Amino acid sequence: MSTATSGAPTTEPAPGPSLLEVLFNPSMLKAVRLVLLAAAYSPVSQLCLSPVYGEIPSDMYHRRGMMTAAMLTWIGRGQLKKVLSPTAIKLIPAFVFWIPTIQYFLFQQSSLFGLPWGPIVTESLTYFPLIIFSIYTAATYFDQIDLTSFGPLIAEHGPAAGSYVLFTTAQKFFTGIVRMNVGGHILLTRAGYQLIMAILYTLAIPSTLIWPAIPSIAFNLAYNPHTPLQRTTDLLNATLKAQNFTLLERTESLTGYLSVLENTEAHFRVMRCDHSLLGGEWTKVSMYKNPQSRVREPVYAVFAMLEAVRLVERADGKPRAPDSESTALNMFVPPVSCLSAQCLRSCLILLLFYPYCASLLRIIALLHDILTSPPPHSGLGIGTTPTALLTHGINTTIVEIDLAVHTLATKYFSLPSNHSAAIVDARSFVAGAIHYNLSAHYDYIIHDVFTGGAEPIELFTFEFLEGLKKMLKPEGVIAINYAGDLTLPPASYVLHTIHAVFPTCRIFREDPPKKSSSSSSSSSSSKQNQEKEADPDFTNLITFCTLSTTTSSLKFRTPNDSDFLGSGARRAFLYPRHEVQFQQFAAQAAGKRNEGKGEGEMVLRSEGGDARRKLEGWQGRGAVGHWRVMRGVVPGGVWELW
């Protein structure tokens, strides 16, 4: 008995969408758009935190927070789907408009929150929820895309993995764009960036409910002092008046948020950068009144001490060249890392995921501008030391990356115009000077960097200091200022690096040591470690060095009246007094030798190394200490009203 066979033809399953169809699927584009916007808000959030908490403290837990928020969103999106309605998604743009207002009220509690909780609390109520809403909405769009033809592994984990790569890559890319283009226009300020991001979110999410944002928009335009408008600036000054401060000018640039403040009660003027002070001058000091004064009185003694490079005697006993025949280099510029080759690869990857750009050529041109621009950050400050050198008649060159800092120093702190200004990165300047045979060119070099509470490692490396050494004349003098907590290891690393380059040095601190401070920065006992925690020793440490290889110690001549320029502050602080012995910091190197490692382990190198990695790990702790010091100098309410 035979079986009948069916003659009906077999039908093959329809093929799934191709890779190109998936990439240009409308749902894919909507999802990618939201991931990119969430990544782009990362540097904007940090910029808004830096005037209140400082750049480094704002970054300490930022990456971990946003990665945790994104990961938890993917893991718990099933539960979020039960809680969040479609109407809630439409409210995301309104929430973005509310972020500046929320920040304004949270910043007023910064002294209560302190560090590290201040940035964590602020972003937990602003940026991190934005990540959750954005990634959740993007995930709902990813779910609408059929990926089964690419296999179960891609269909299940592809969207999450792709979102992670896209988010991290875009975050690095937009950080470079935002930070190097801040300032110059109101839309490129912190408030301007927040407004742009809110508008982009409104365009990215269809059928947006925007009316709940109207109160916040009105508040930010009319009353929020963080918005750089004339009305809000007037309101800011009215508020600052109650704390005896007046805002003379403010701007935003490569360096950060810059402002010039004047205290009408104590009569001093300072330049602010984010949560640091670049310097200050007394505007009315009765104890130093002198009609013969040729310069203004500095608020900080360290700037007068740096001028003591002129007092260092030659090793051969001969008199130094007259000031009119001398040259000086004022090096004030700490770098922030340029976009590296890794970032370049990230940017190229980003192009593949940015199909809705108006023009690919415009993006390529933008990448070129970013990768060829100098790295931001600054440090000329108000120009106290170069002003004194210029007044003595010394031919002075000032290196400063930020034109805005130079402009404010000239306008409000009487920086003379008869100097050479190099608006360029310090490392590029030194490399270029050596390339064009400017070796042995300077009698004096001032290395004084604005740290913002952390060590600008690139300007304390062996290689960079070697470059400065080549630019110094055989009988020249260099003064290197390090600002930090001497109870922490970074001071020891920096001093060991300096001594590895310059053969003859002496170290002085700005003020006498506190009696309760620990006498050594290298103690390893738990009791002493607890004392360090409770009693930090934050100060300026100036190292004077020469190229002399003789065994005789570096000596200072006694200053005369002409050295003081008629200034009482210089009469009190010009001659260095509070000497620190290098042996105080040598115990850590001895410990290294006991561990079988050489003292070279304490020398900072530009290409990584154990010392540099350890120093980078201490940056956050030093920045927290610096934040607390700044809160003791200027009231918290002034820092909060940027």
PDB file of C-alpha atoms in Angstrom, residues 124-281:
ATOM      1  CA  SER A 124      21.038  62.070  41.416  1.00  0.00           C
ATOM      2  CA  LEU A 125      18.178  64.560  41.146  1.00  0.00           C
ATOM      3  CA  THR A 126      19.074  65.956  37.702  1.00  0.00           C
ATOM      4  CA  TYR A 127      21.393  64.188  35.282  1.00  0.00           C
ATOM      5  CA  PHE A 128      21.102  60.584  36.459  1.00  0.00           C
ATOM      6  CA  PRO A 129      17.272  60.569  36.186  1.00  0.00           C
ATOM      7  CA  LEU A 130      17.692  62.043  32.701  1.00  0.00           C
ATOM      8  CA  ILE A 131      19.884  59.072  31.790  1.00  0.00           C
ATOM      9  CA  ILE A 132      17.260  56.685  33.140  1.00  0.00           C
ATOM     10  CA  PHE A 133      14.432  58.315  31.178  1.00  0.00           C
ATOM     11  CA  SER A 134      16.521  58.582  27.996  1.00  0.00           C
ATOM     12  CA  ILE A 135      17.859  55.025  28.043  1.00  0.00           C
ATOM     13  CA  TYR A 136      14.438  53.614  28.952  1.00  0.00           C
ATOM     14  CA  THR A 137      12.797  55.449  26.052  1.00  0.00           C
ATOM     15  CA  ALA A 138      15.603  54.359  23.722  1.00  0.00           C
ATOM     16  CA  ALA A 139      15.093  50.754  24.852  1.00  0.00           C
ATOM     17  CA  THR A 140      11.401  50.935  23.947  1.00  0.00           C
ATOM     18  CA  TYR A 141      12.410  52.034  20.441  1.00  0.00           C
ATOM     19  CA  PHE A 142      14.992  49.230  20.209  1.00  0.00           C
ATOM     20  CA  ASP A 143      12.264  46.718  21.115  1.00  0.00           C
ATOM     21  CA  GLN A 144      10.359  47.752  17.986  1.00  0.00           C
ATOM     22  CA  ILE A 145      13.217  46.579  15.734  1.00  0.00           C
ATOM     23  CA  ASP A 146      13.277  42.988  14.449  1.00  0.00           C
ATOM     24  CA  LEU A 147      16.763  41.588  15.080  1.00  0.00           C
ATOM     25  CA  THR A 148      15.905  37.888  15.036  1.00  0.00           C
ATOM     26  CA  SER A 149      17.569  37.380  11.643  1.00  0.00           C
ATOM     27  CA  PHE A 150      20.932  38.189  13.249  1.00  0.00           C
ATOM     28  CA  GLY A 151      20.674  35.377  15.772  1.00  0.00           C
ATOM     29  CA  PRO A 152      19.329  35.115  19.327  1.00  0.00           C
ATOM     30  CA  LEU A 153      22.493  36.538  20.904  1.00  0.00           C
ATOM     31  CA  ILE A 154      22.326  39.783  18.905  1.00  0.00           C
ATOM     32  CA  ALA A 155      18.576  40.018  19.266  1.00  0.00           C
ATOM     33  CA  GLU A 156      18.812  39.681  23.057  1.00  0.00           C
ATOM     34  CA  HIS A 157      21.965  41.634  23.925  1.00  0.00           C
ATOM     35  CA  GLY A 158      22.747  43.688  20.818  1.00  0.00           C
ATOM     36  CA  PRO A 159      20.770  46.817  21.756  1.00  0.00           C
ATOM     37  CA  ALA A 160      22.272  46.998  25.257  1.00  0.00           C
ATOM     38  CA  ALA A 161      25.838  46.408  24.052  1.00  0.00           C
ATOM     39  CA  GLY A 162      25.434  48.821  21.161  1.00  0.00           C
ATOM     40  CA  SER A 163      23.979  51.483  23.449  1.00  0.00           C
ATOM     41  CA  TYR A 164      26.927  51.127  25.822  1.00  0.00           C
ATOM     42  CA  VAL A 165      29.493  51.553  23.045  1.00  0.00           C
ATOM     43  CA  LEU A 166      27.589  54.461  21.527  1.00  0.00           C
ATOM     44  CA  PHE A 167      27.025  56.189  24.870  1.00  0.00           C
ATOM     45  CA  THR A 168      30.641  55.953  26.102  1.00  0.00           C
ATOM     46  CA  THR A 169      32.051  56.964  22.722  1.00  0.00           C
ATOM     47  CA  ALA A 170      29.704  59.919  22.356  1.00  0.00           C
ATOM     48  CA  GLN A 171      30.338  61.030  25.933  1.00  0.00           C
ATOM     49  CA  LYS A 172      34.077  61.388  25.235  1.00  0.00           C
ATOM     50  CA  PHE A 173      33.391  63.120  21.945  1.00  0.00           C
ATOM     51  CA  PHE A 174      30.932  65.665  23.313  1.00  0.00           C
ATOM     52  CA  THR A 175      33.140  66.346  26.347  1.00  0.00           C
ATOM     53  CA  GLY A 176      35.842  67.536  23.963  1.00  0.00           C
ATOM     54  CA  ILE A 177      33.429  69.663  21.945  1.00  0.00           C
ATOM     55  CA  VAL A 178      31.703  71.298  24.920  1.00  0.00           C
ATOM     56  CA  ARG A 179      34.799  72.078  26.964  1.00  0.00           C
ATOM     57  CA  MET A 180      36.810  73.537  24.112  1.00  0.00           C
ATOM     58  CA  ASN A 181      33.999  75.720  22.794  1.00  0.00           C
ATOM     59  CA  VAL A 182      32.631  77.175  26.020  1.00  0.00           C
ATOM     60  CA  GLY A 183      32.366  80.965  26.124  1.00  0.00           C
ATOM     61  CA  GLY A 184      32.262  83.619  23.443  1.00  0.00           C
ATOM     62  CA  HIS A 185      28.464  83.618  23.115  1.00  0.00           C
ATOM     63  CA  ILE A 186      25.588  83.307  25.540  1.00  0.00           C
ATOM     64  CA  LEU A 187      24.513  80.042  23.879  1.00  0.00           C
ATOM     65  CA  LEU A 188      27.982  78.615  24.596  1.00  0.00           C
ATOM     66  CA  THR A 189      27.785  79.280  28.322  1.00  0.00           C
ATOM     67  CA  ARG A 190      26.653  76.757  30.903  1.00  0.00           C
ATOM     68  CA  ALA A 191      23.106  78.143  30.852  1.00  0.00           C
ATOM     69  CA  GLY A 192      23.207  78.284  27.059  1.00  0.00           C
ATOM     70  CA  TYR A 193      24.257  74.647  26.746  1.00  0.00           C
ATOM     71  CA  GLN A 194      21.416  73.616  29.057  1.00  0.00           C
ATOM     72  CA  LEU A 195      18.920  75.538  26.932  1.00  0.00           C
ATOM     73  CA  ILE A 196      20.259  73.943  23.738  1.00  0.00           C
ATOM     74  CA  MET A 197      19.996  70.461  25.248  1.00  0.00           C
ATOM     75  CA  ALA A 198      16.404  71.096  26.349  1.00  0.00           C
ATOM     76  CA  ILE A 199      15.456  72.249  22.847  1.00  0.00           C
ATOM     77  CA  LEU A 200      17.122  69.185  21.276  1.00  0.00           C
ATOM     78  CA  TYR A 201      15.220  66.878  23.620  1.00  0.00           C
ATOM     79  CA  THR A 202      12.013  68.656  22.625  1.00  0.00           C
ATOM     80  CA  LEU A 203      12.768  67.986  18.957  1.00  0.00           C
ATOM     81  CA  ALA A 204      13.822  64.376  19.595  1.00  0.00           C
ATOM     82  CA  ILE A 205      10.660  63.250  21.411  1.00  0.00           C
ATOM     83  CA  PRO A 206       7.463  63.618  19.386  1.00  0.00           C
ATOM     84  CA  SER A 207       4.240  64.996  20.872  1.00  0.00           C
ATOM     85  CA  THR A 208       6.141  66.572  23.746  1.00  0.00           C
ATOM     86  CA  LEU A 209       4.241  68.117  26.659  1.00  0.00           C
ATOM     87  CA  ILE A 210       6.190  71.328  27.027  1.00  0.00           C
ATOM     88  CA  TRP A 211       3.801  73.495  29.029  1.00  0.00           C
ATOM     89  CA  PRO A 212       5.004  72.192  32.463  1.00  0.00           C
ATOM     90  CA  ALA A 213       8.406  73.734  31.675  1.00  0.00           C
ATOM     91  CA  ILE A 214       7.070  77.295  31.373  1.00  0.00           C
ATOM     92  CA  PRO A 215       7.567  78.230  35.084  1.00  0.00           C
ATOM     93  CA  SER A 216      11.172  77.037  35.005  1.00  0.00           C
ATOM     94  CA  ILE A 217      11.914  78.854  31.743  1.00  0.00           C
ATOM     95  CA  ALA A 218      10.501  82.074  33.188  1.00  0.00           C
ATOM     96  CA  PHE A 219      12.488  81.679  36.410  1.00  0.00           C
ATOM     97  CA  ASN A 220      15.773  81.004  34.607  1.00  0.00           C
ATOM     98  CA  LEU A 221      15.377  83.996  32.309  1.00  0.00           C
ATOM     99  CA  ALA A 222      14.274  86.422  34.997  1.00  0.00           C
ATOM    100  CA  TYR A 223      15.714  85.313  38.351  1.00  0.00           C
ATOM    101  CA  ASN A 224      18.351  82.588  38.019  1.00  0.00           C
ATOM    102  CA  PRO A 225      21.770  84.264  38.565  1.00  0.00           C
ATOM    103  CA  HIS A 226      23.467  81.453  36.624  1.00  0.00           C
ATOM    104  CA  THR A 227      21.925  82.824  33.434  1.00  0.00           C
ATOM    105  CA  PRO A 228      24.360  85.506  32.173  1.00  0.00           C
ATOM    106  CA  LEU A 229      21.828  88.235  31.351  1.00  0.00           C
ATOM    107  CA  GLN A 230      21.909  91.852  32.515  1.00  0.00           C
ATOM    108  CA  ARG A 231      18.811  91.478  34.689  1.00  0.00           C
ATOM    109  CA  THR A 232      20.074  88.329  36.419  1.00  0.00           C
ATOM    110  CA  THR A 233      23.522  89.891  36.886  1.00  0.00           C
ATOM    111  CA  ASP A 234      21.945  92.890  38.601  1.00  0.00           C
ATOM    112  CA  LEU A 235      19.990  90.557  40.867  1.00  0.00           C
ATOM    113  CA  LEU A 236      23.188  88.625  41.572  1.00  0.00           C
ATOM    114  CA  ASN A 237      24.965  91.800  42.667  1.00  0.00           C
ATOM    115  CA  ALA A 238      22.029  92.754  44.868  1.00  0.00           C
ATOM    116  CA  THR A 239      22.319  89.373  46.611  1.00  0.00           C
ATOM    117  CA  LEU A 240      26.122  89.527  46.891  1.00  0.00           C
ATOM    118  CA  LYS A 241      25.872  92.995  48.452  1.00  0.00           C
ATOM    119  CA  ALA A 242      24.445  91.430  51.604  1.00  0.00           C
ATOM    120  CA  GLN A 243      27.740  89.501  51.922  1.00  0.00           C
ATOM    121  CA  ASN A 244      29.840  92.610  51.150  1.00  0.00           C
ATOM    122  CA  PHE A 245      30.831  91.440  47.670  1.00  0.00           C
ATOM    123  CA  THR A 246      30.400  93.054  44.258  1.00  0.00           C
ATOM    124  CA  LEU A 247      30.673  91.274  40.928  1.00  0.00           C
ATOM    125  CA  LEU A 248      32.700  93.425  38.532  1.00  0.00           C
ATOM    126  CA  GLU A 249      32.672  91.063  35.547  1.00  0.00           C
ATOM    127  CA  ARG A 250      32.093  87.432  34.704  1.00  0.00           C
ATOM    128  CA  THR A 251      32.746  85.287  31.683  1.00  0.00           C
ATOM    129  CA  GLU A 252      33.136  81.650  30.696  1.00  0.00           C
ATOM    130  CA  SER A 253      36.063  80.301  28.730  1.00  0.00           C
ATOM    131  CA  LEU A 254      38.528  77.427  28.316  1.00  0.00           C
ATOM    132  CA  THR A 255      39.638  77.757  31.915  1.00  0.00           C
ATOM    133  CA  GLY A 256      36.189  77.594  33.454  1.00  0.00           C
ATOM    134  CA  TYR A 257      33.796  80.065  35.014  1.00  0.00           C
ATOM    135  CA  LEU A 258      35.771  83.297  35.507  1.00  0.00           C
ATOM    136  CA  SER A 259      34.706  86.290  37.569  1.00  0.00           C
ATOM    137  CA  VAL A 260      36.241  89.309  39.256  1.00  0.00           C
ATOM    138  CA  LEU A 261      34.864  89.956  42.757  1.00  0.00           C
ATOM    139  CA  GLU A 262      35.500  92.847  45.109  1.00  0.00           C
ATOM    140  CA  ASN A 263      34.953  92.775  48.844  1.00  0.00           C
ATOM    141  CA  THR A 264      33.659  96.152  49.970  1.00  0.00           C
ATOM    142  CA  GLU A 265      34.237  95.509  53.681  1.00  0.00           C
ATOM    143  CA  ALA A 266      37.760  94.029  53.770  1.00  0.00           C
ATOM    144  CA  HIS A 267      38.707  95.957  50.599  1.00  0.00           C
ATOM    145  CA  PHE A 268      40.235  93.298  48.378  1.00  0.00           C
ATOM    146  CA  ARG A 269      39.683  92.170  44.800  1.00  0.00           C
ATOM    147  CA  VAL A 270      40.069  88.580  43.565  1.00  0.00           C
ATOM    148  CA  MET A 271      39.787  86.648  40.336  1.00  0.00           C
ATOM    149  CA  ARG A 272      37.761  83.476  40.589  1.00  0.00           C
ATOM    150  CA  CYS A 273      38.006  80.414  38.375  1.00  0.00           C
ATOM    151  CA  ASP A 274      35.355  77.771  39.104  1.00  0.00           C
ATOM    152  CA  HIS A 275      35.886  76.953  42.808  1.00  0.00           C
ATOM    153  CA  SER A 276      39.387  78.436  43.073  1.00  0.00           C
ATOM    154  CA  LEU A 277      40.958  81.856  43.410  1.00  0.00           C
ATOM    155  CA  LEU A 278      43.668  82.736  40.900  1.00  0.00           C
ATOM    156  CA  GLY A 279      44.922  85.633  42.998  1.00  0.00           C
ATOM    157  CA  GLY A 280      43.917  88.892  44.596  1.00  0.00           C
ATOM    158  CA  GLU A 281      44.988  92.391  45.584  1.00  0.00           C
TER     159      GLU A 281
END
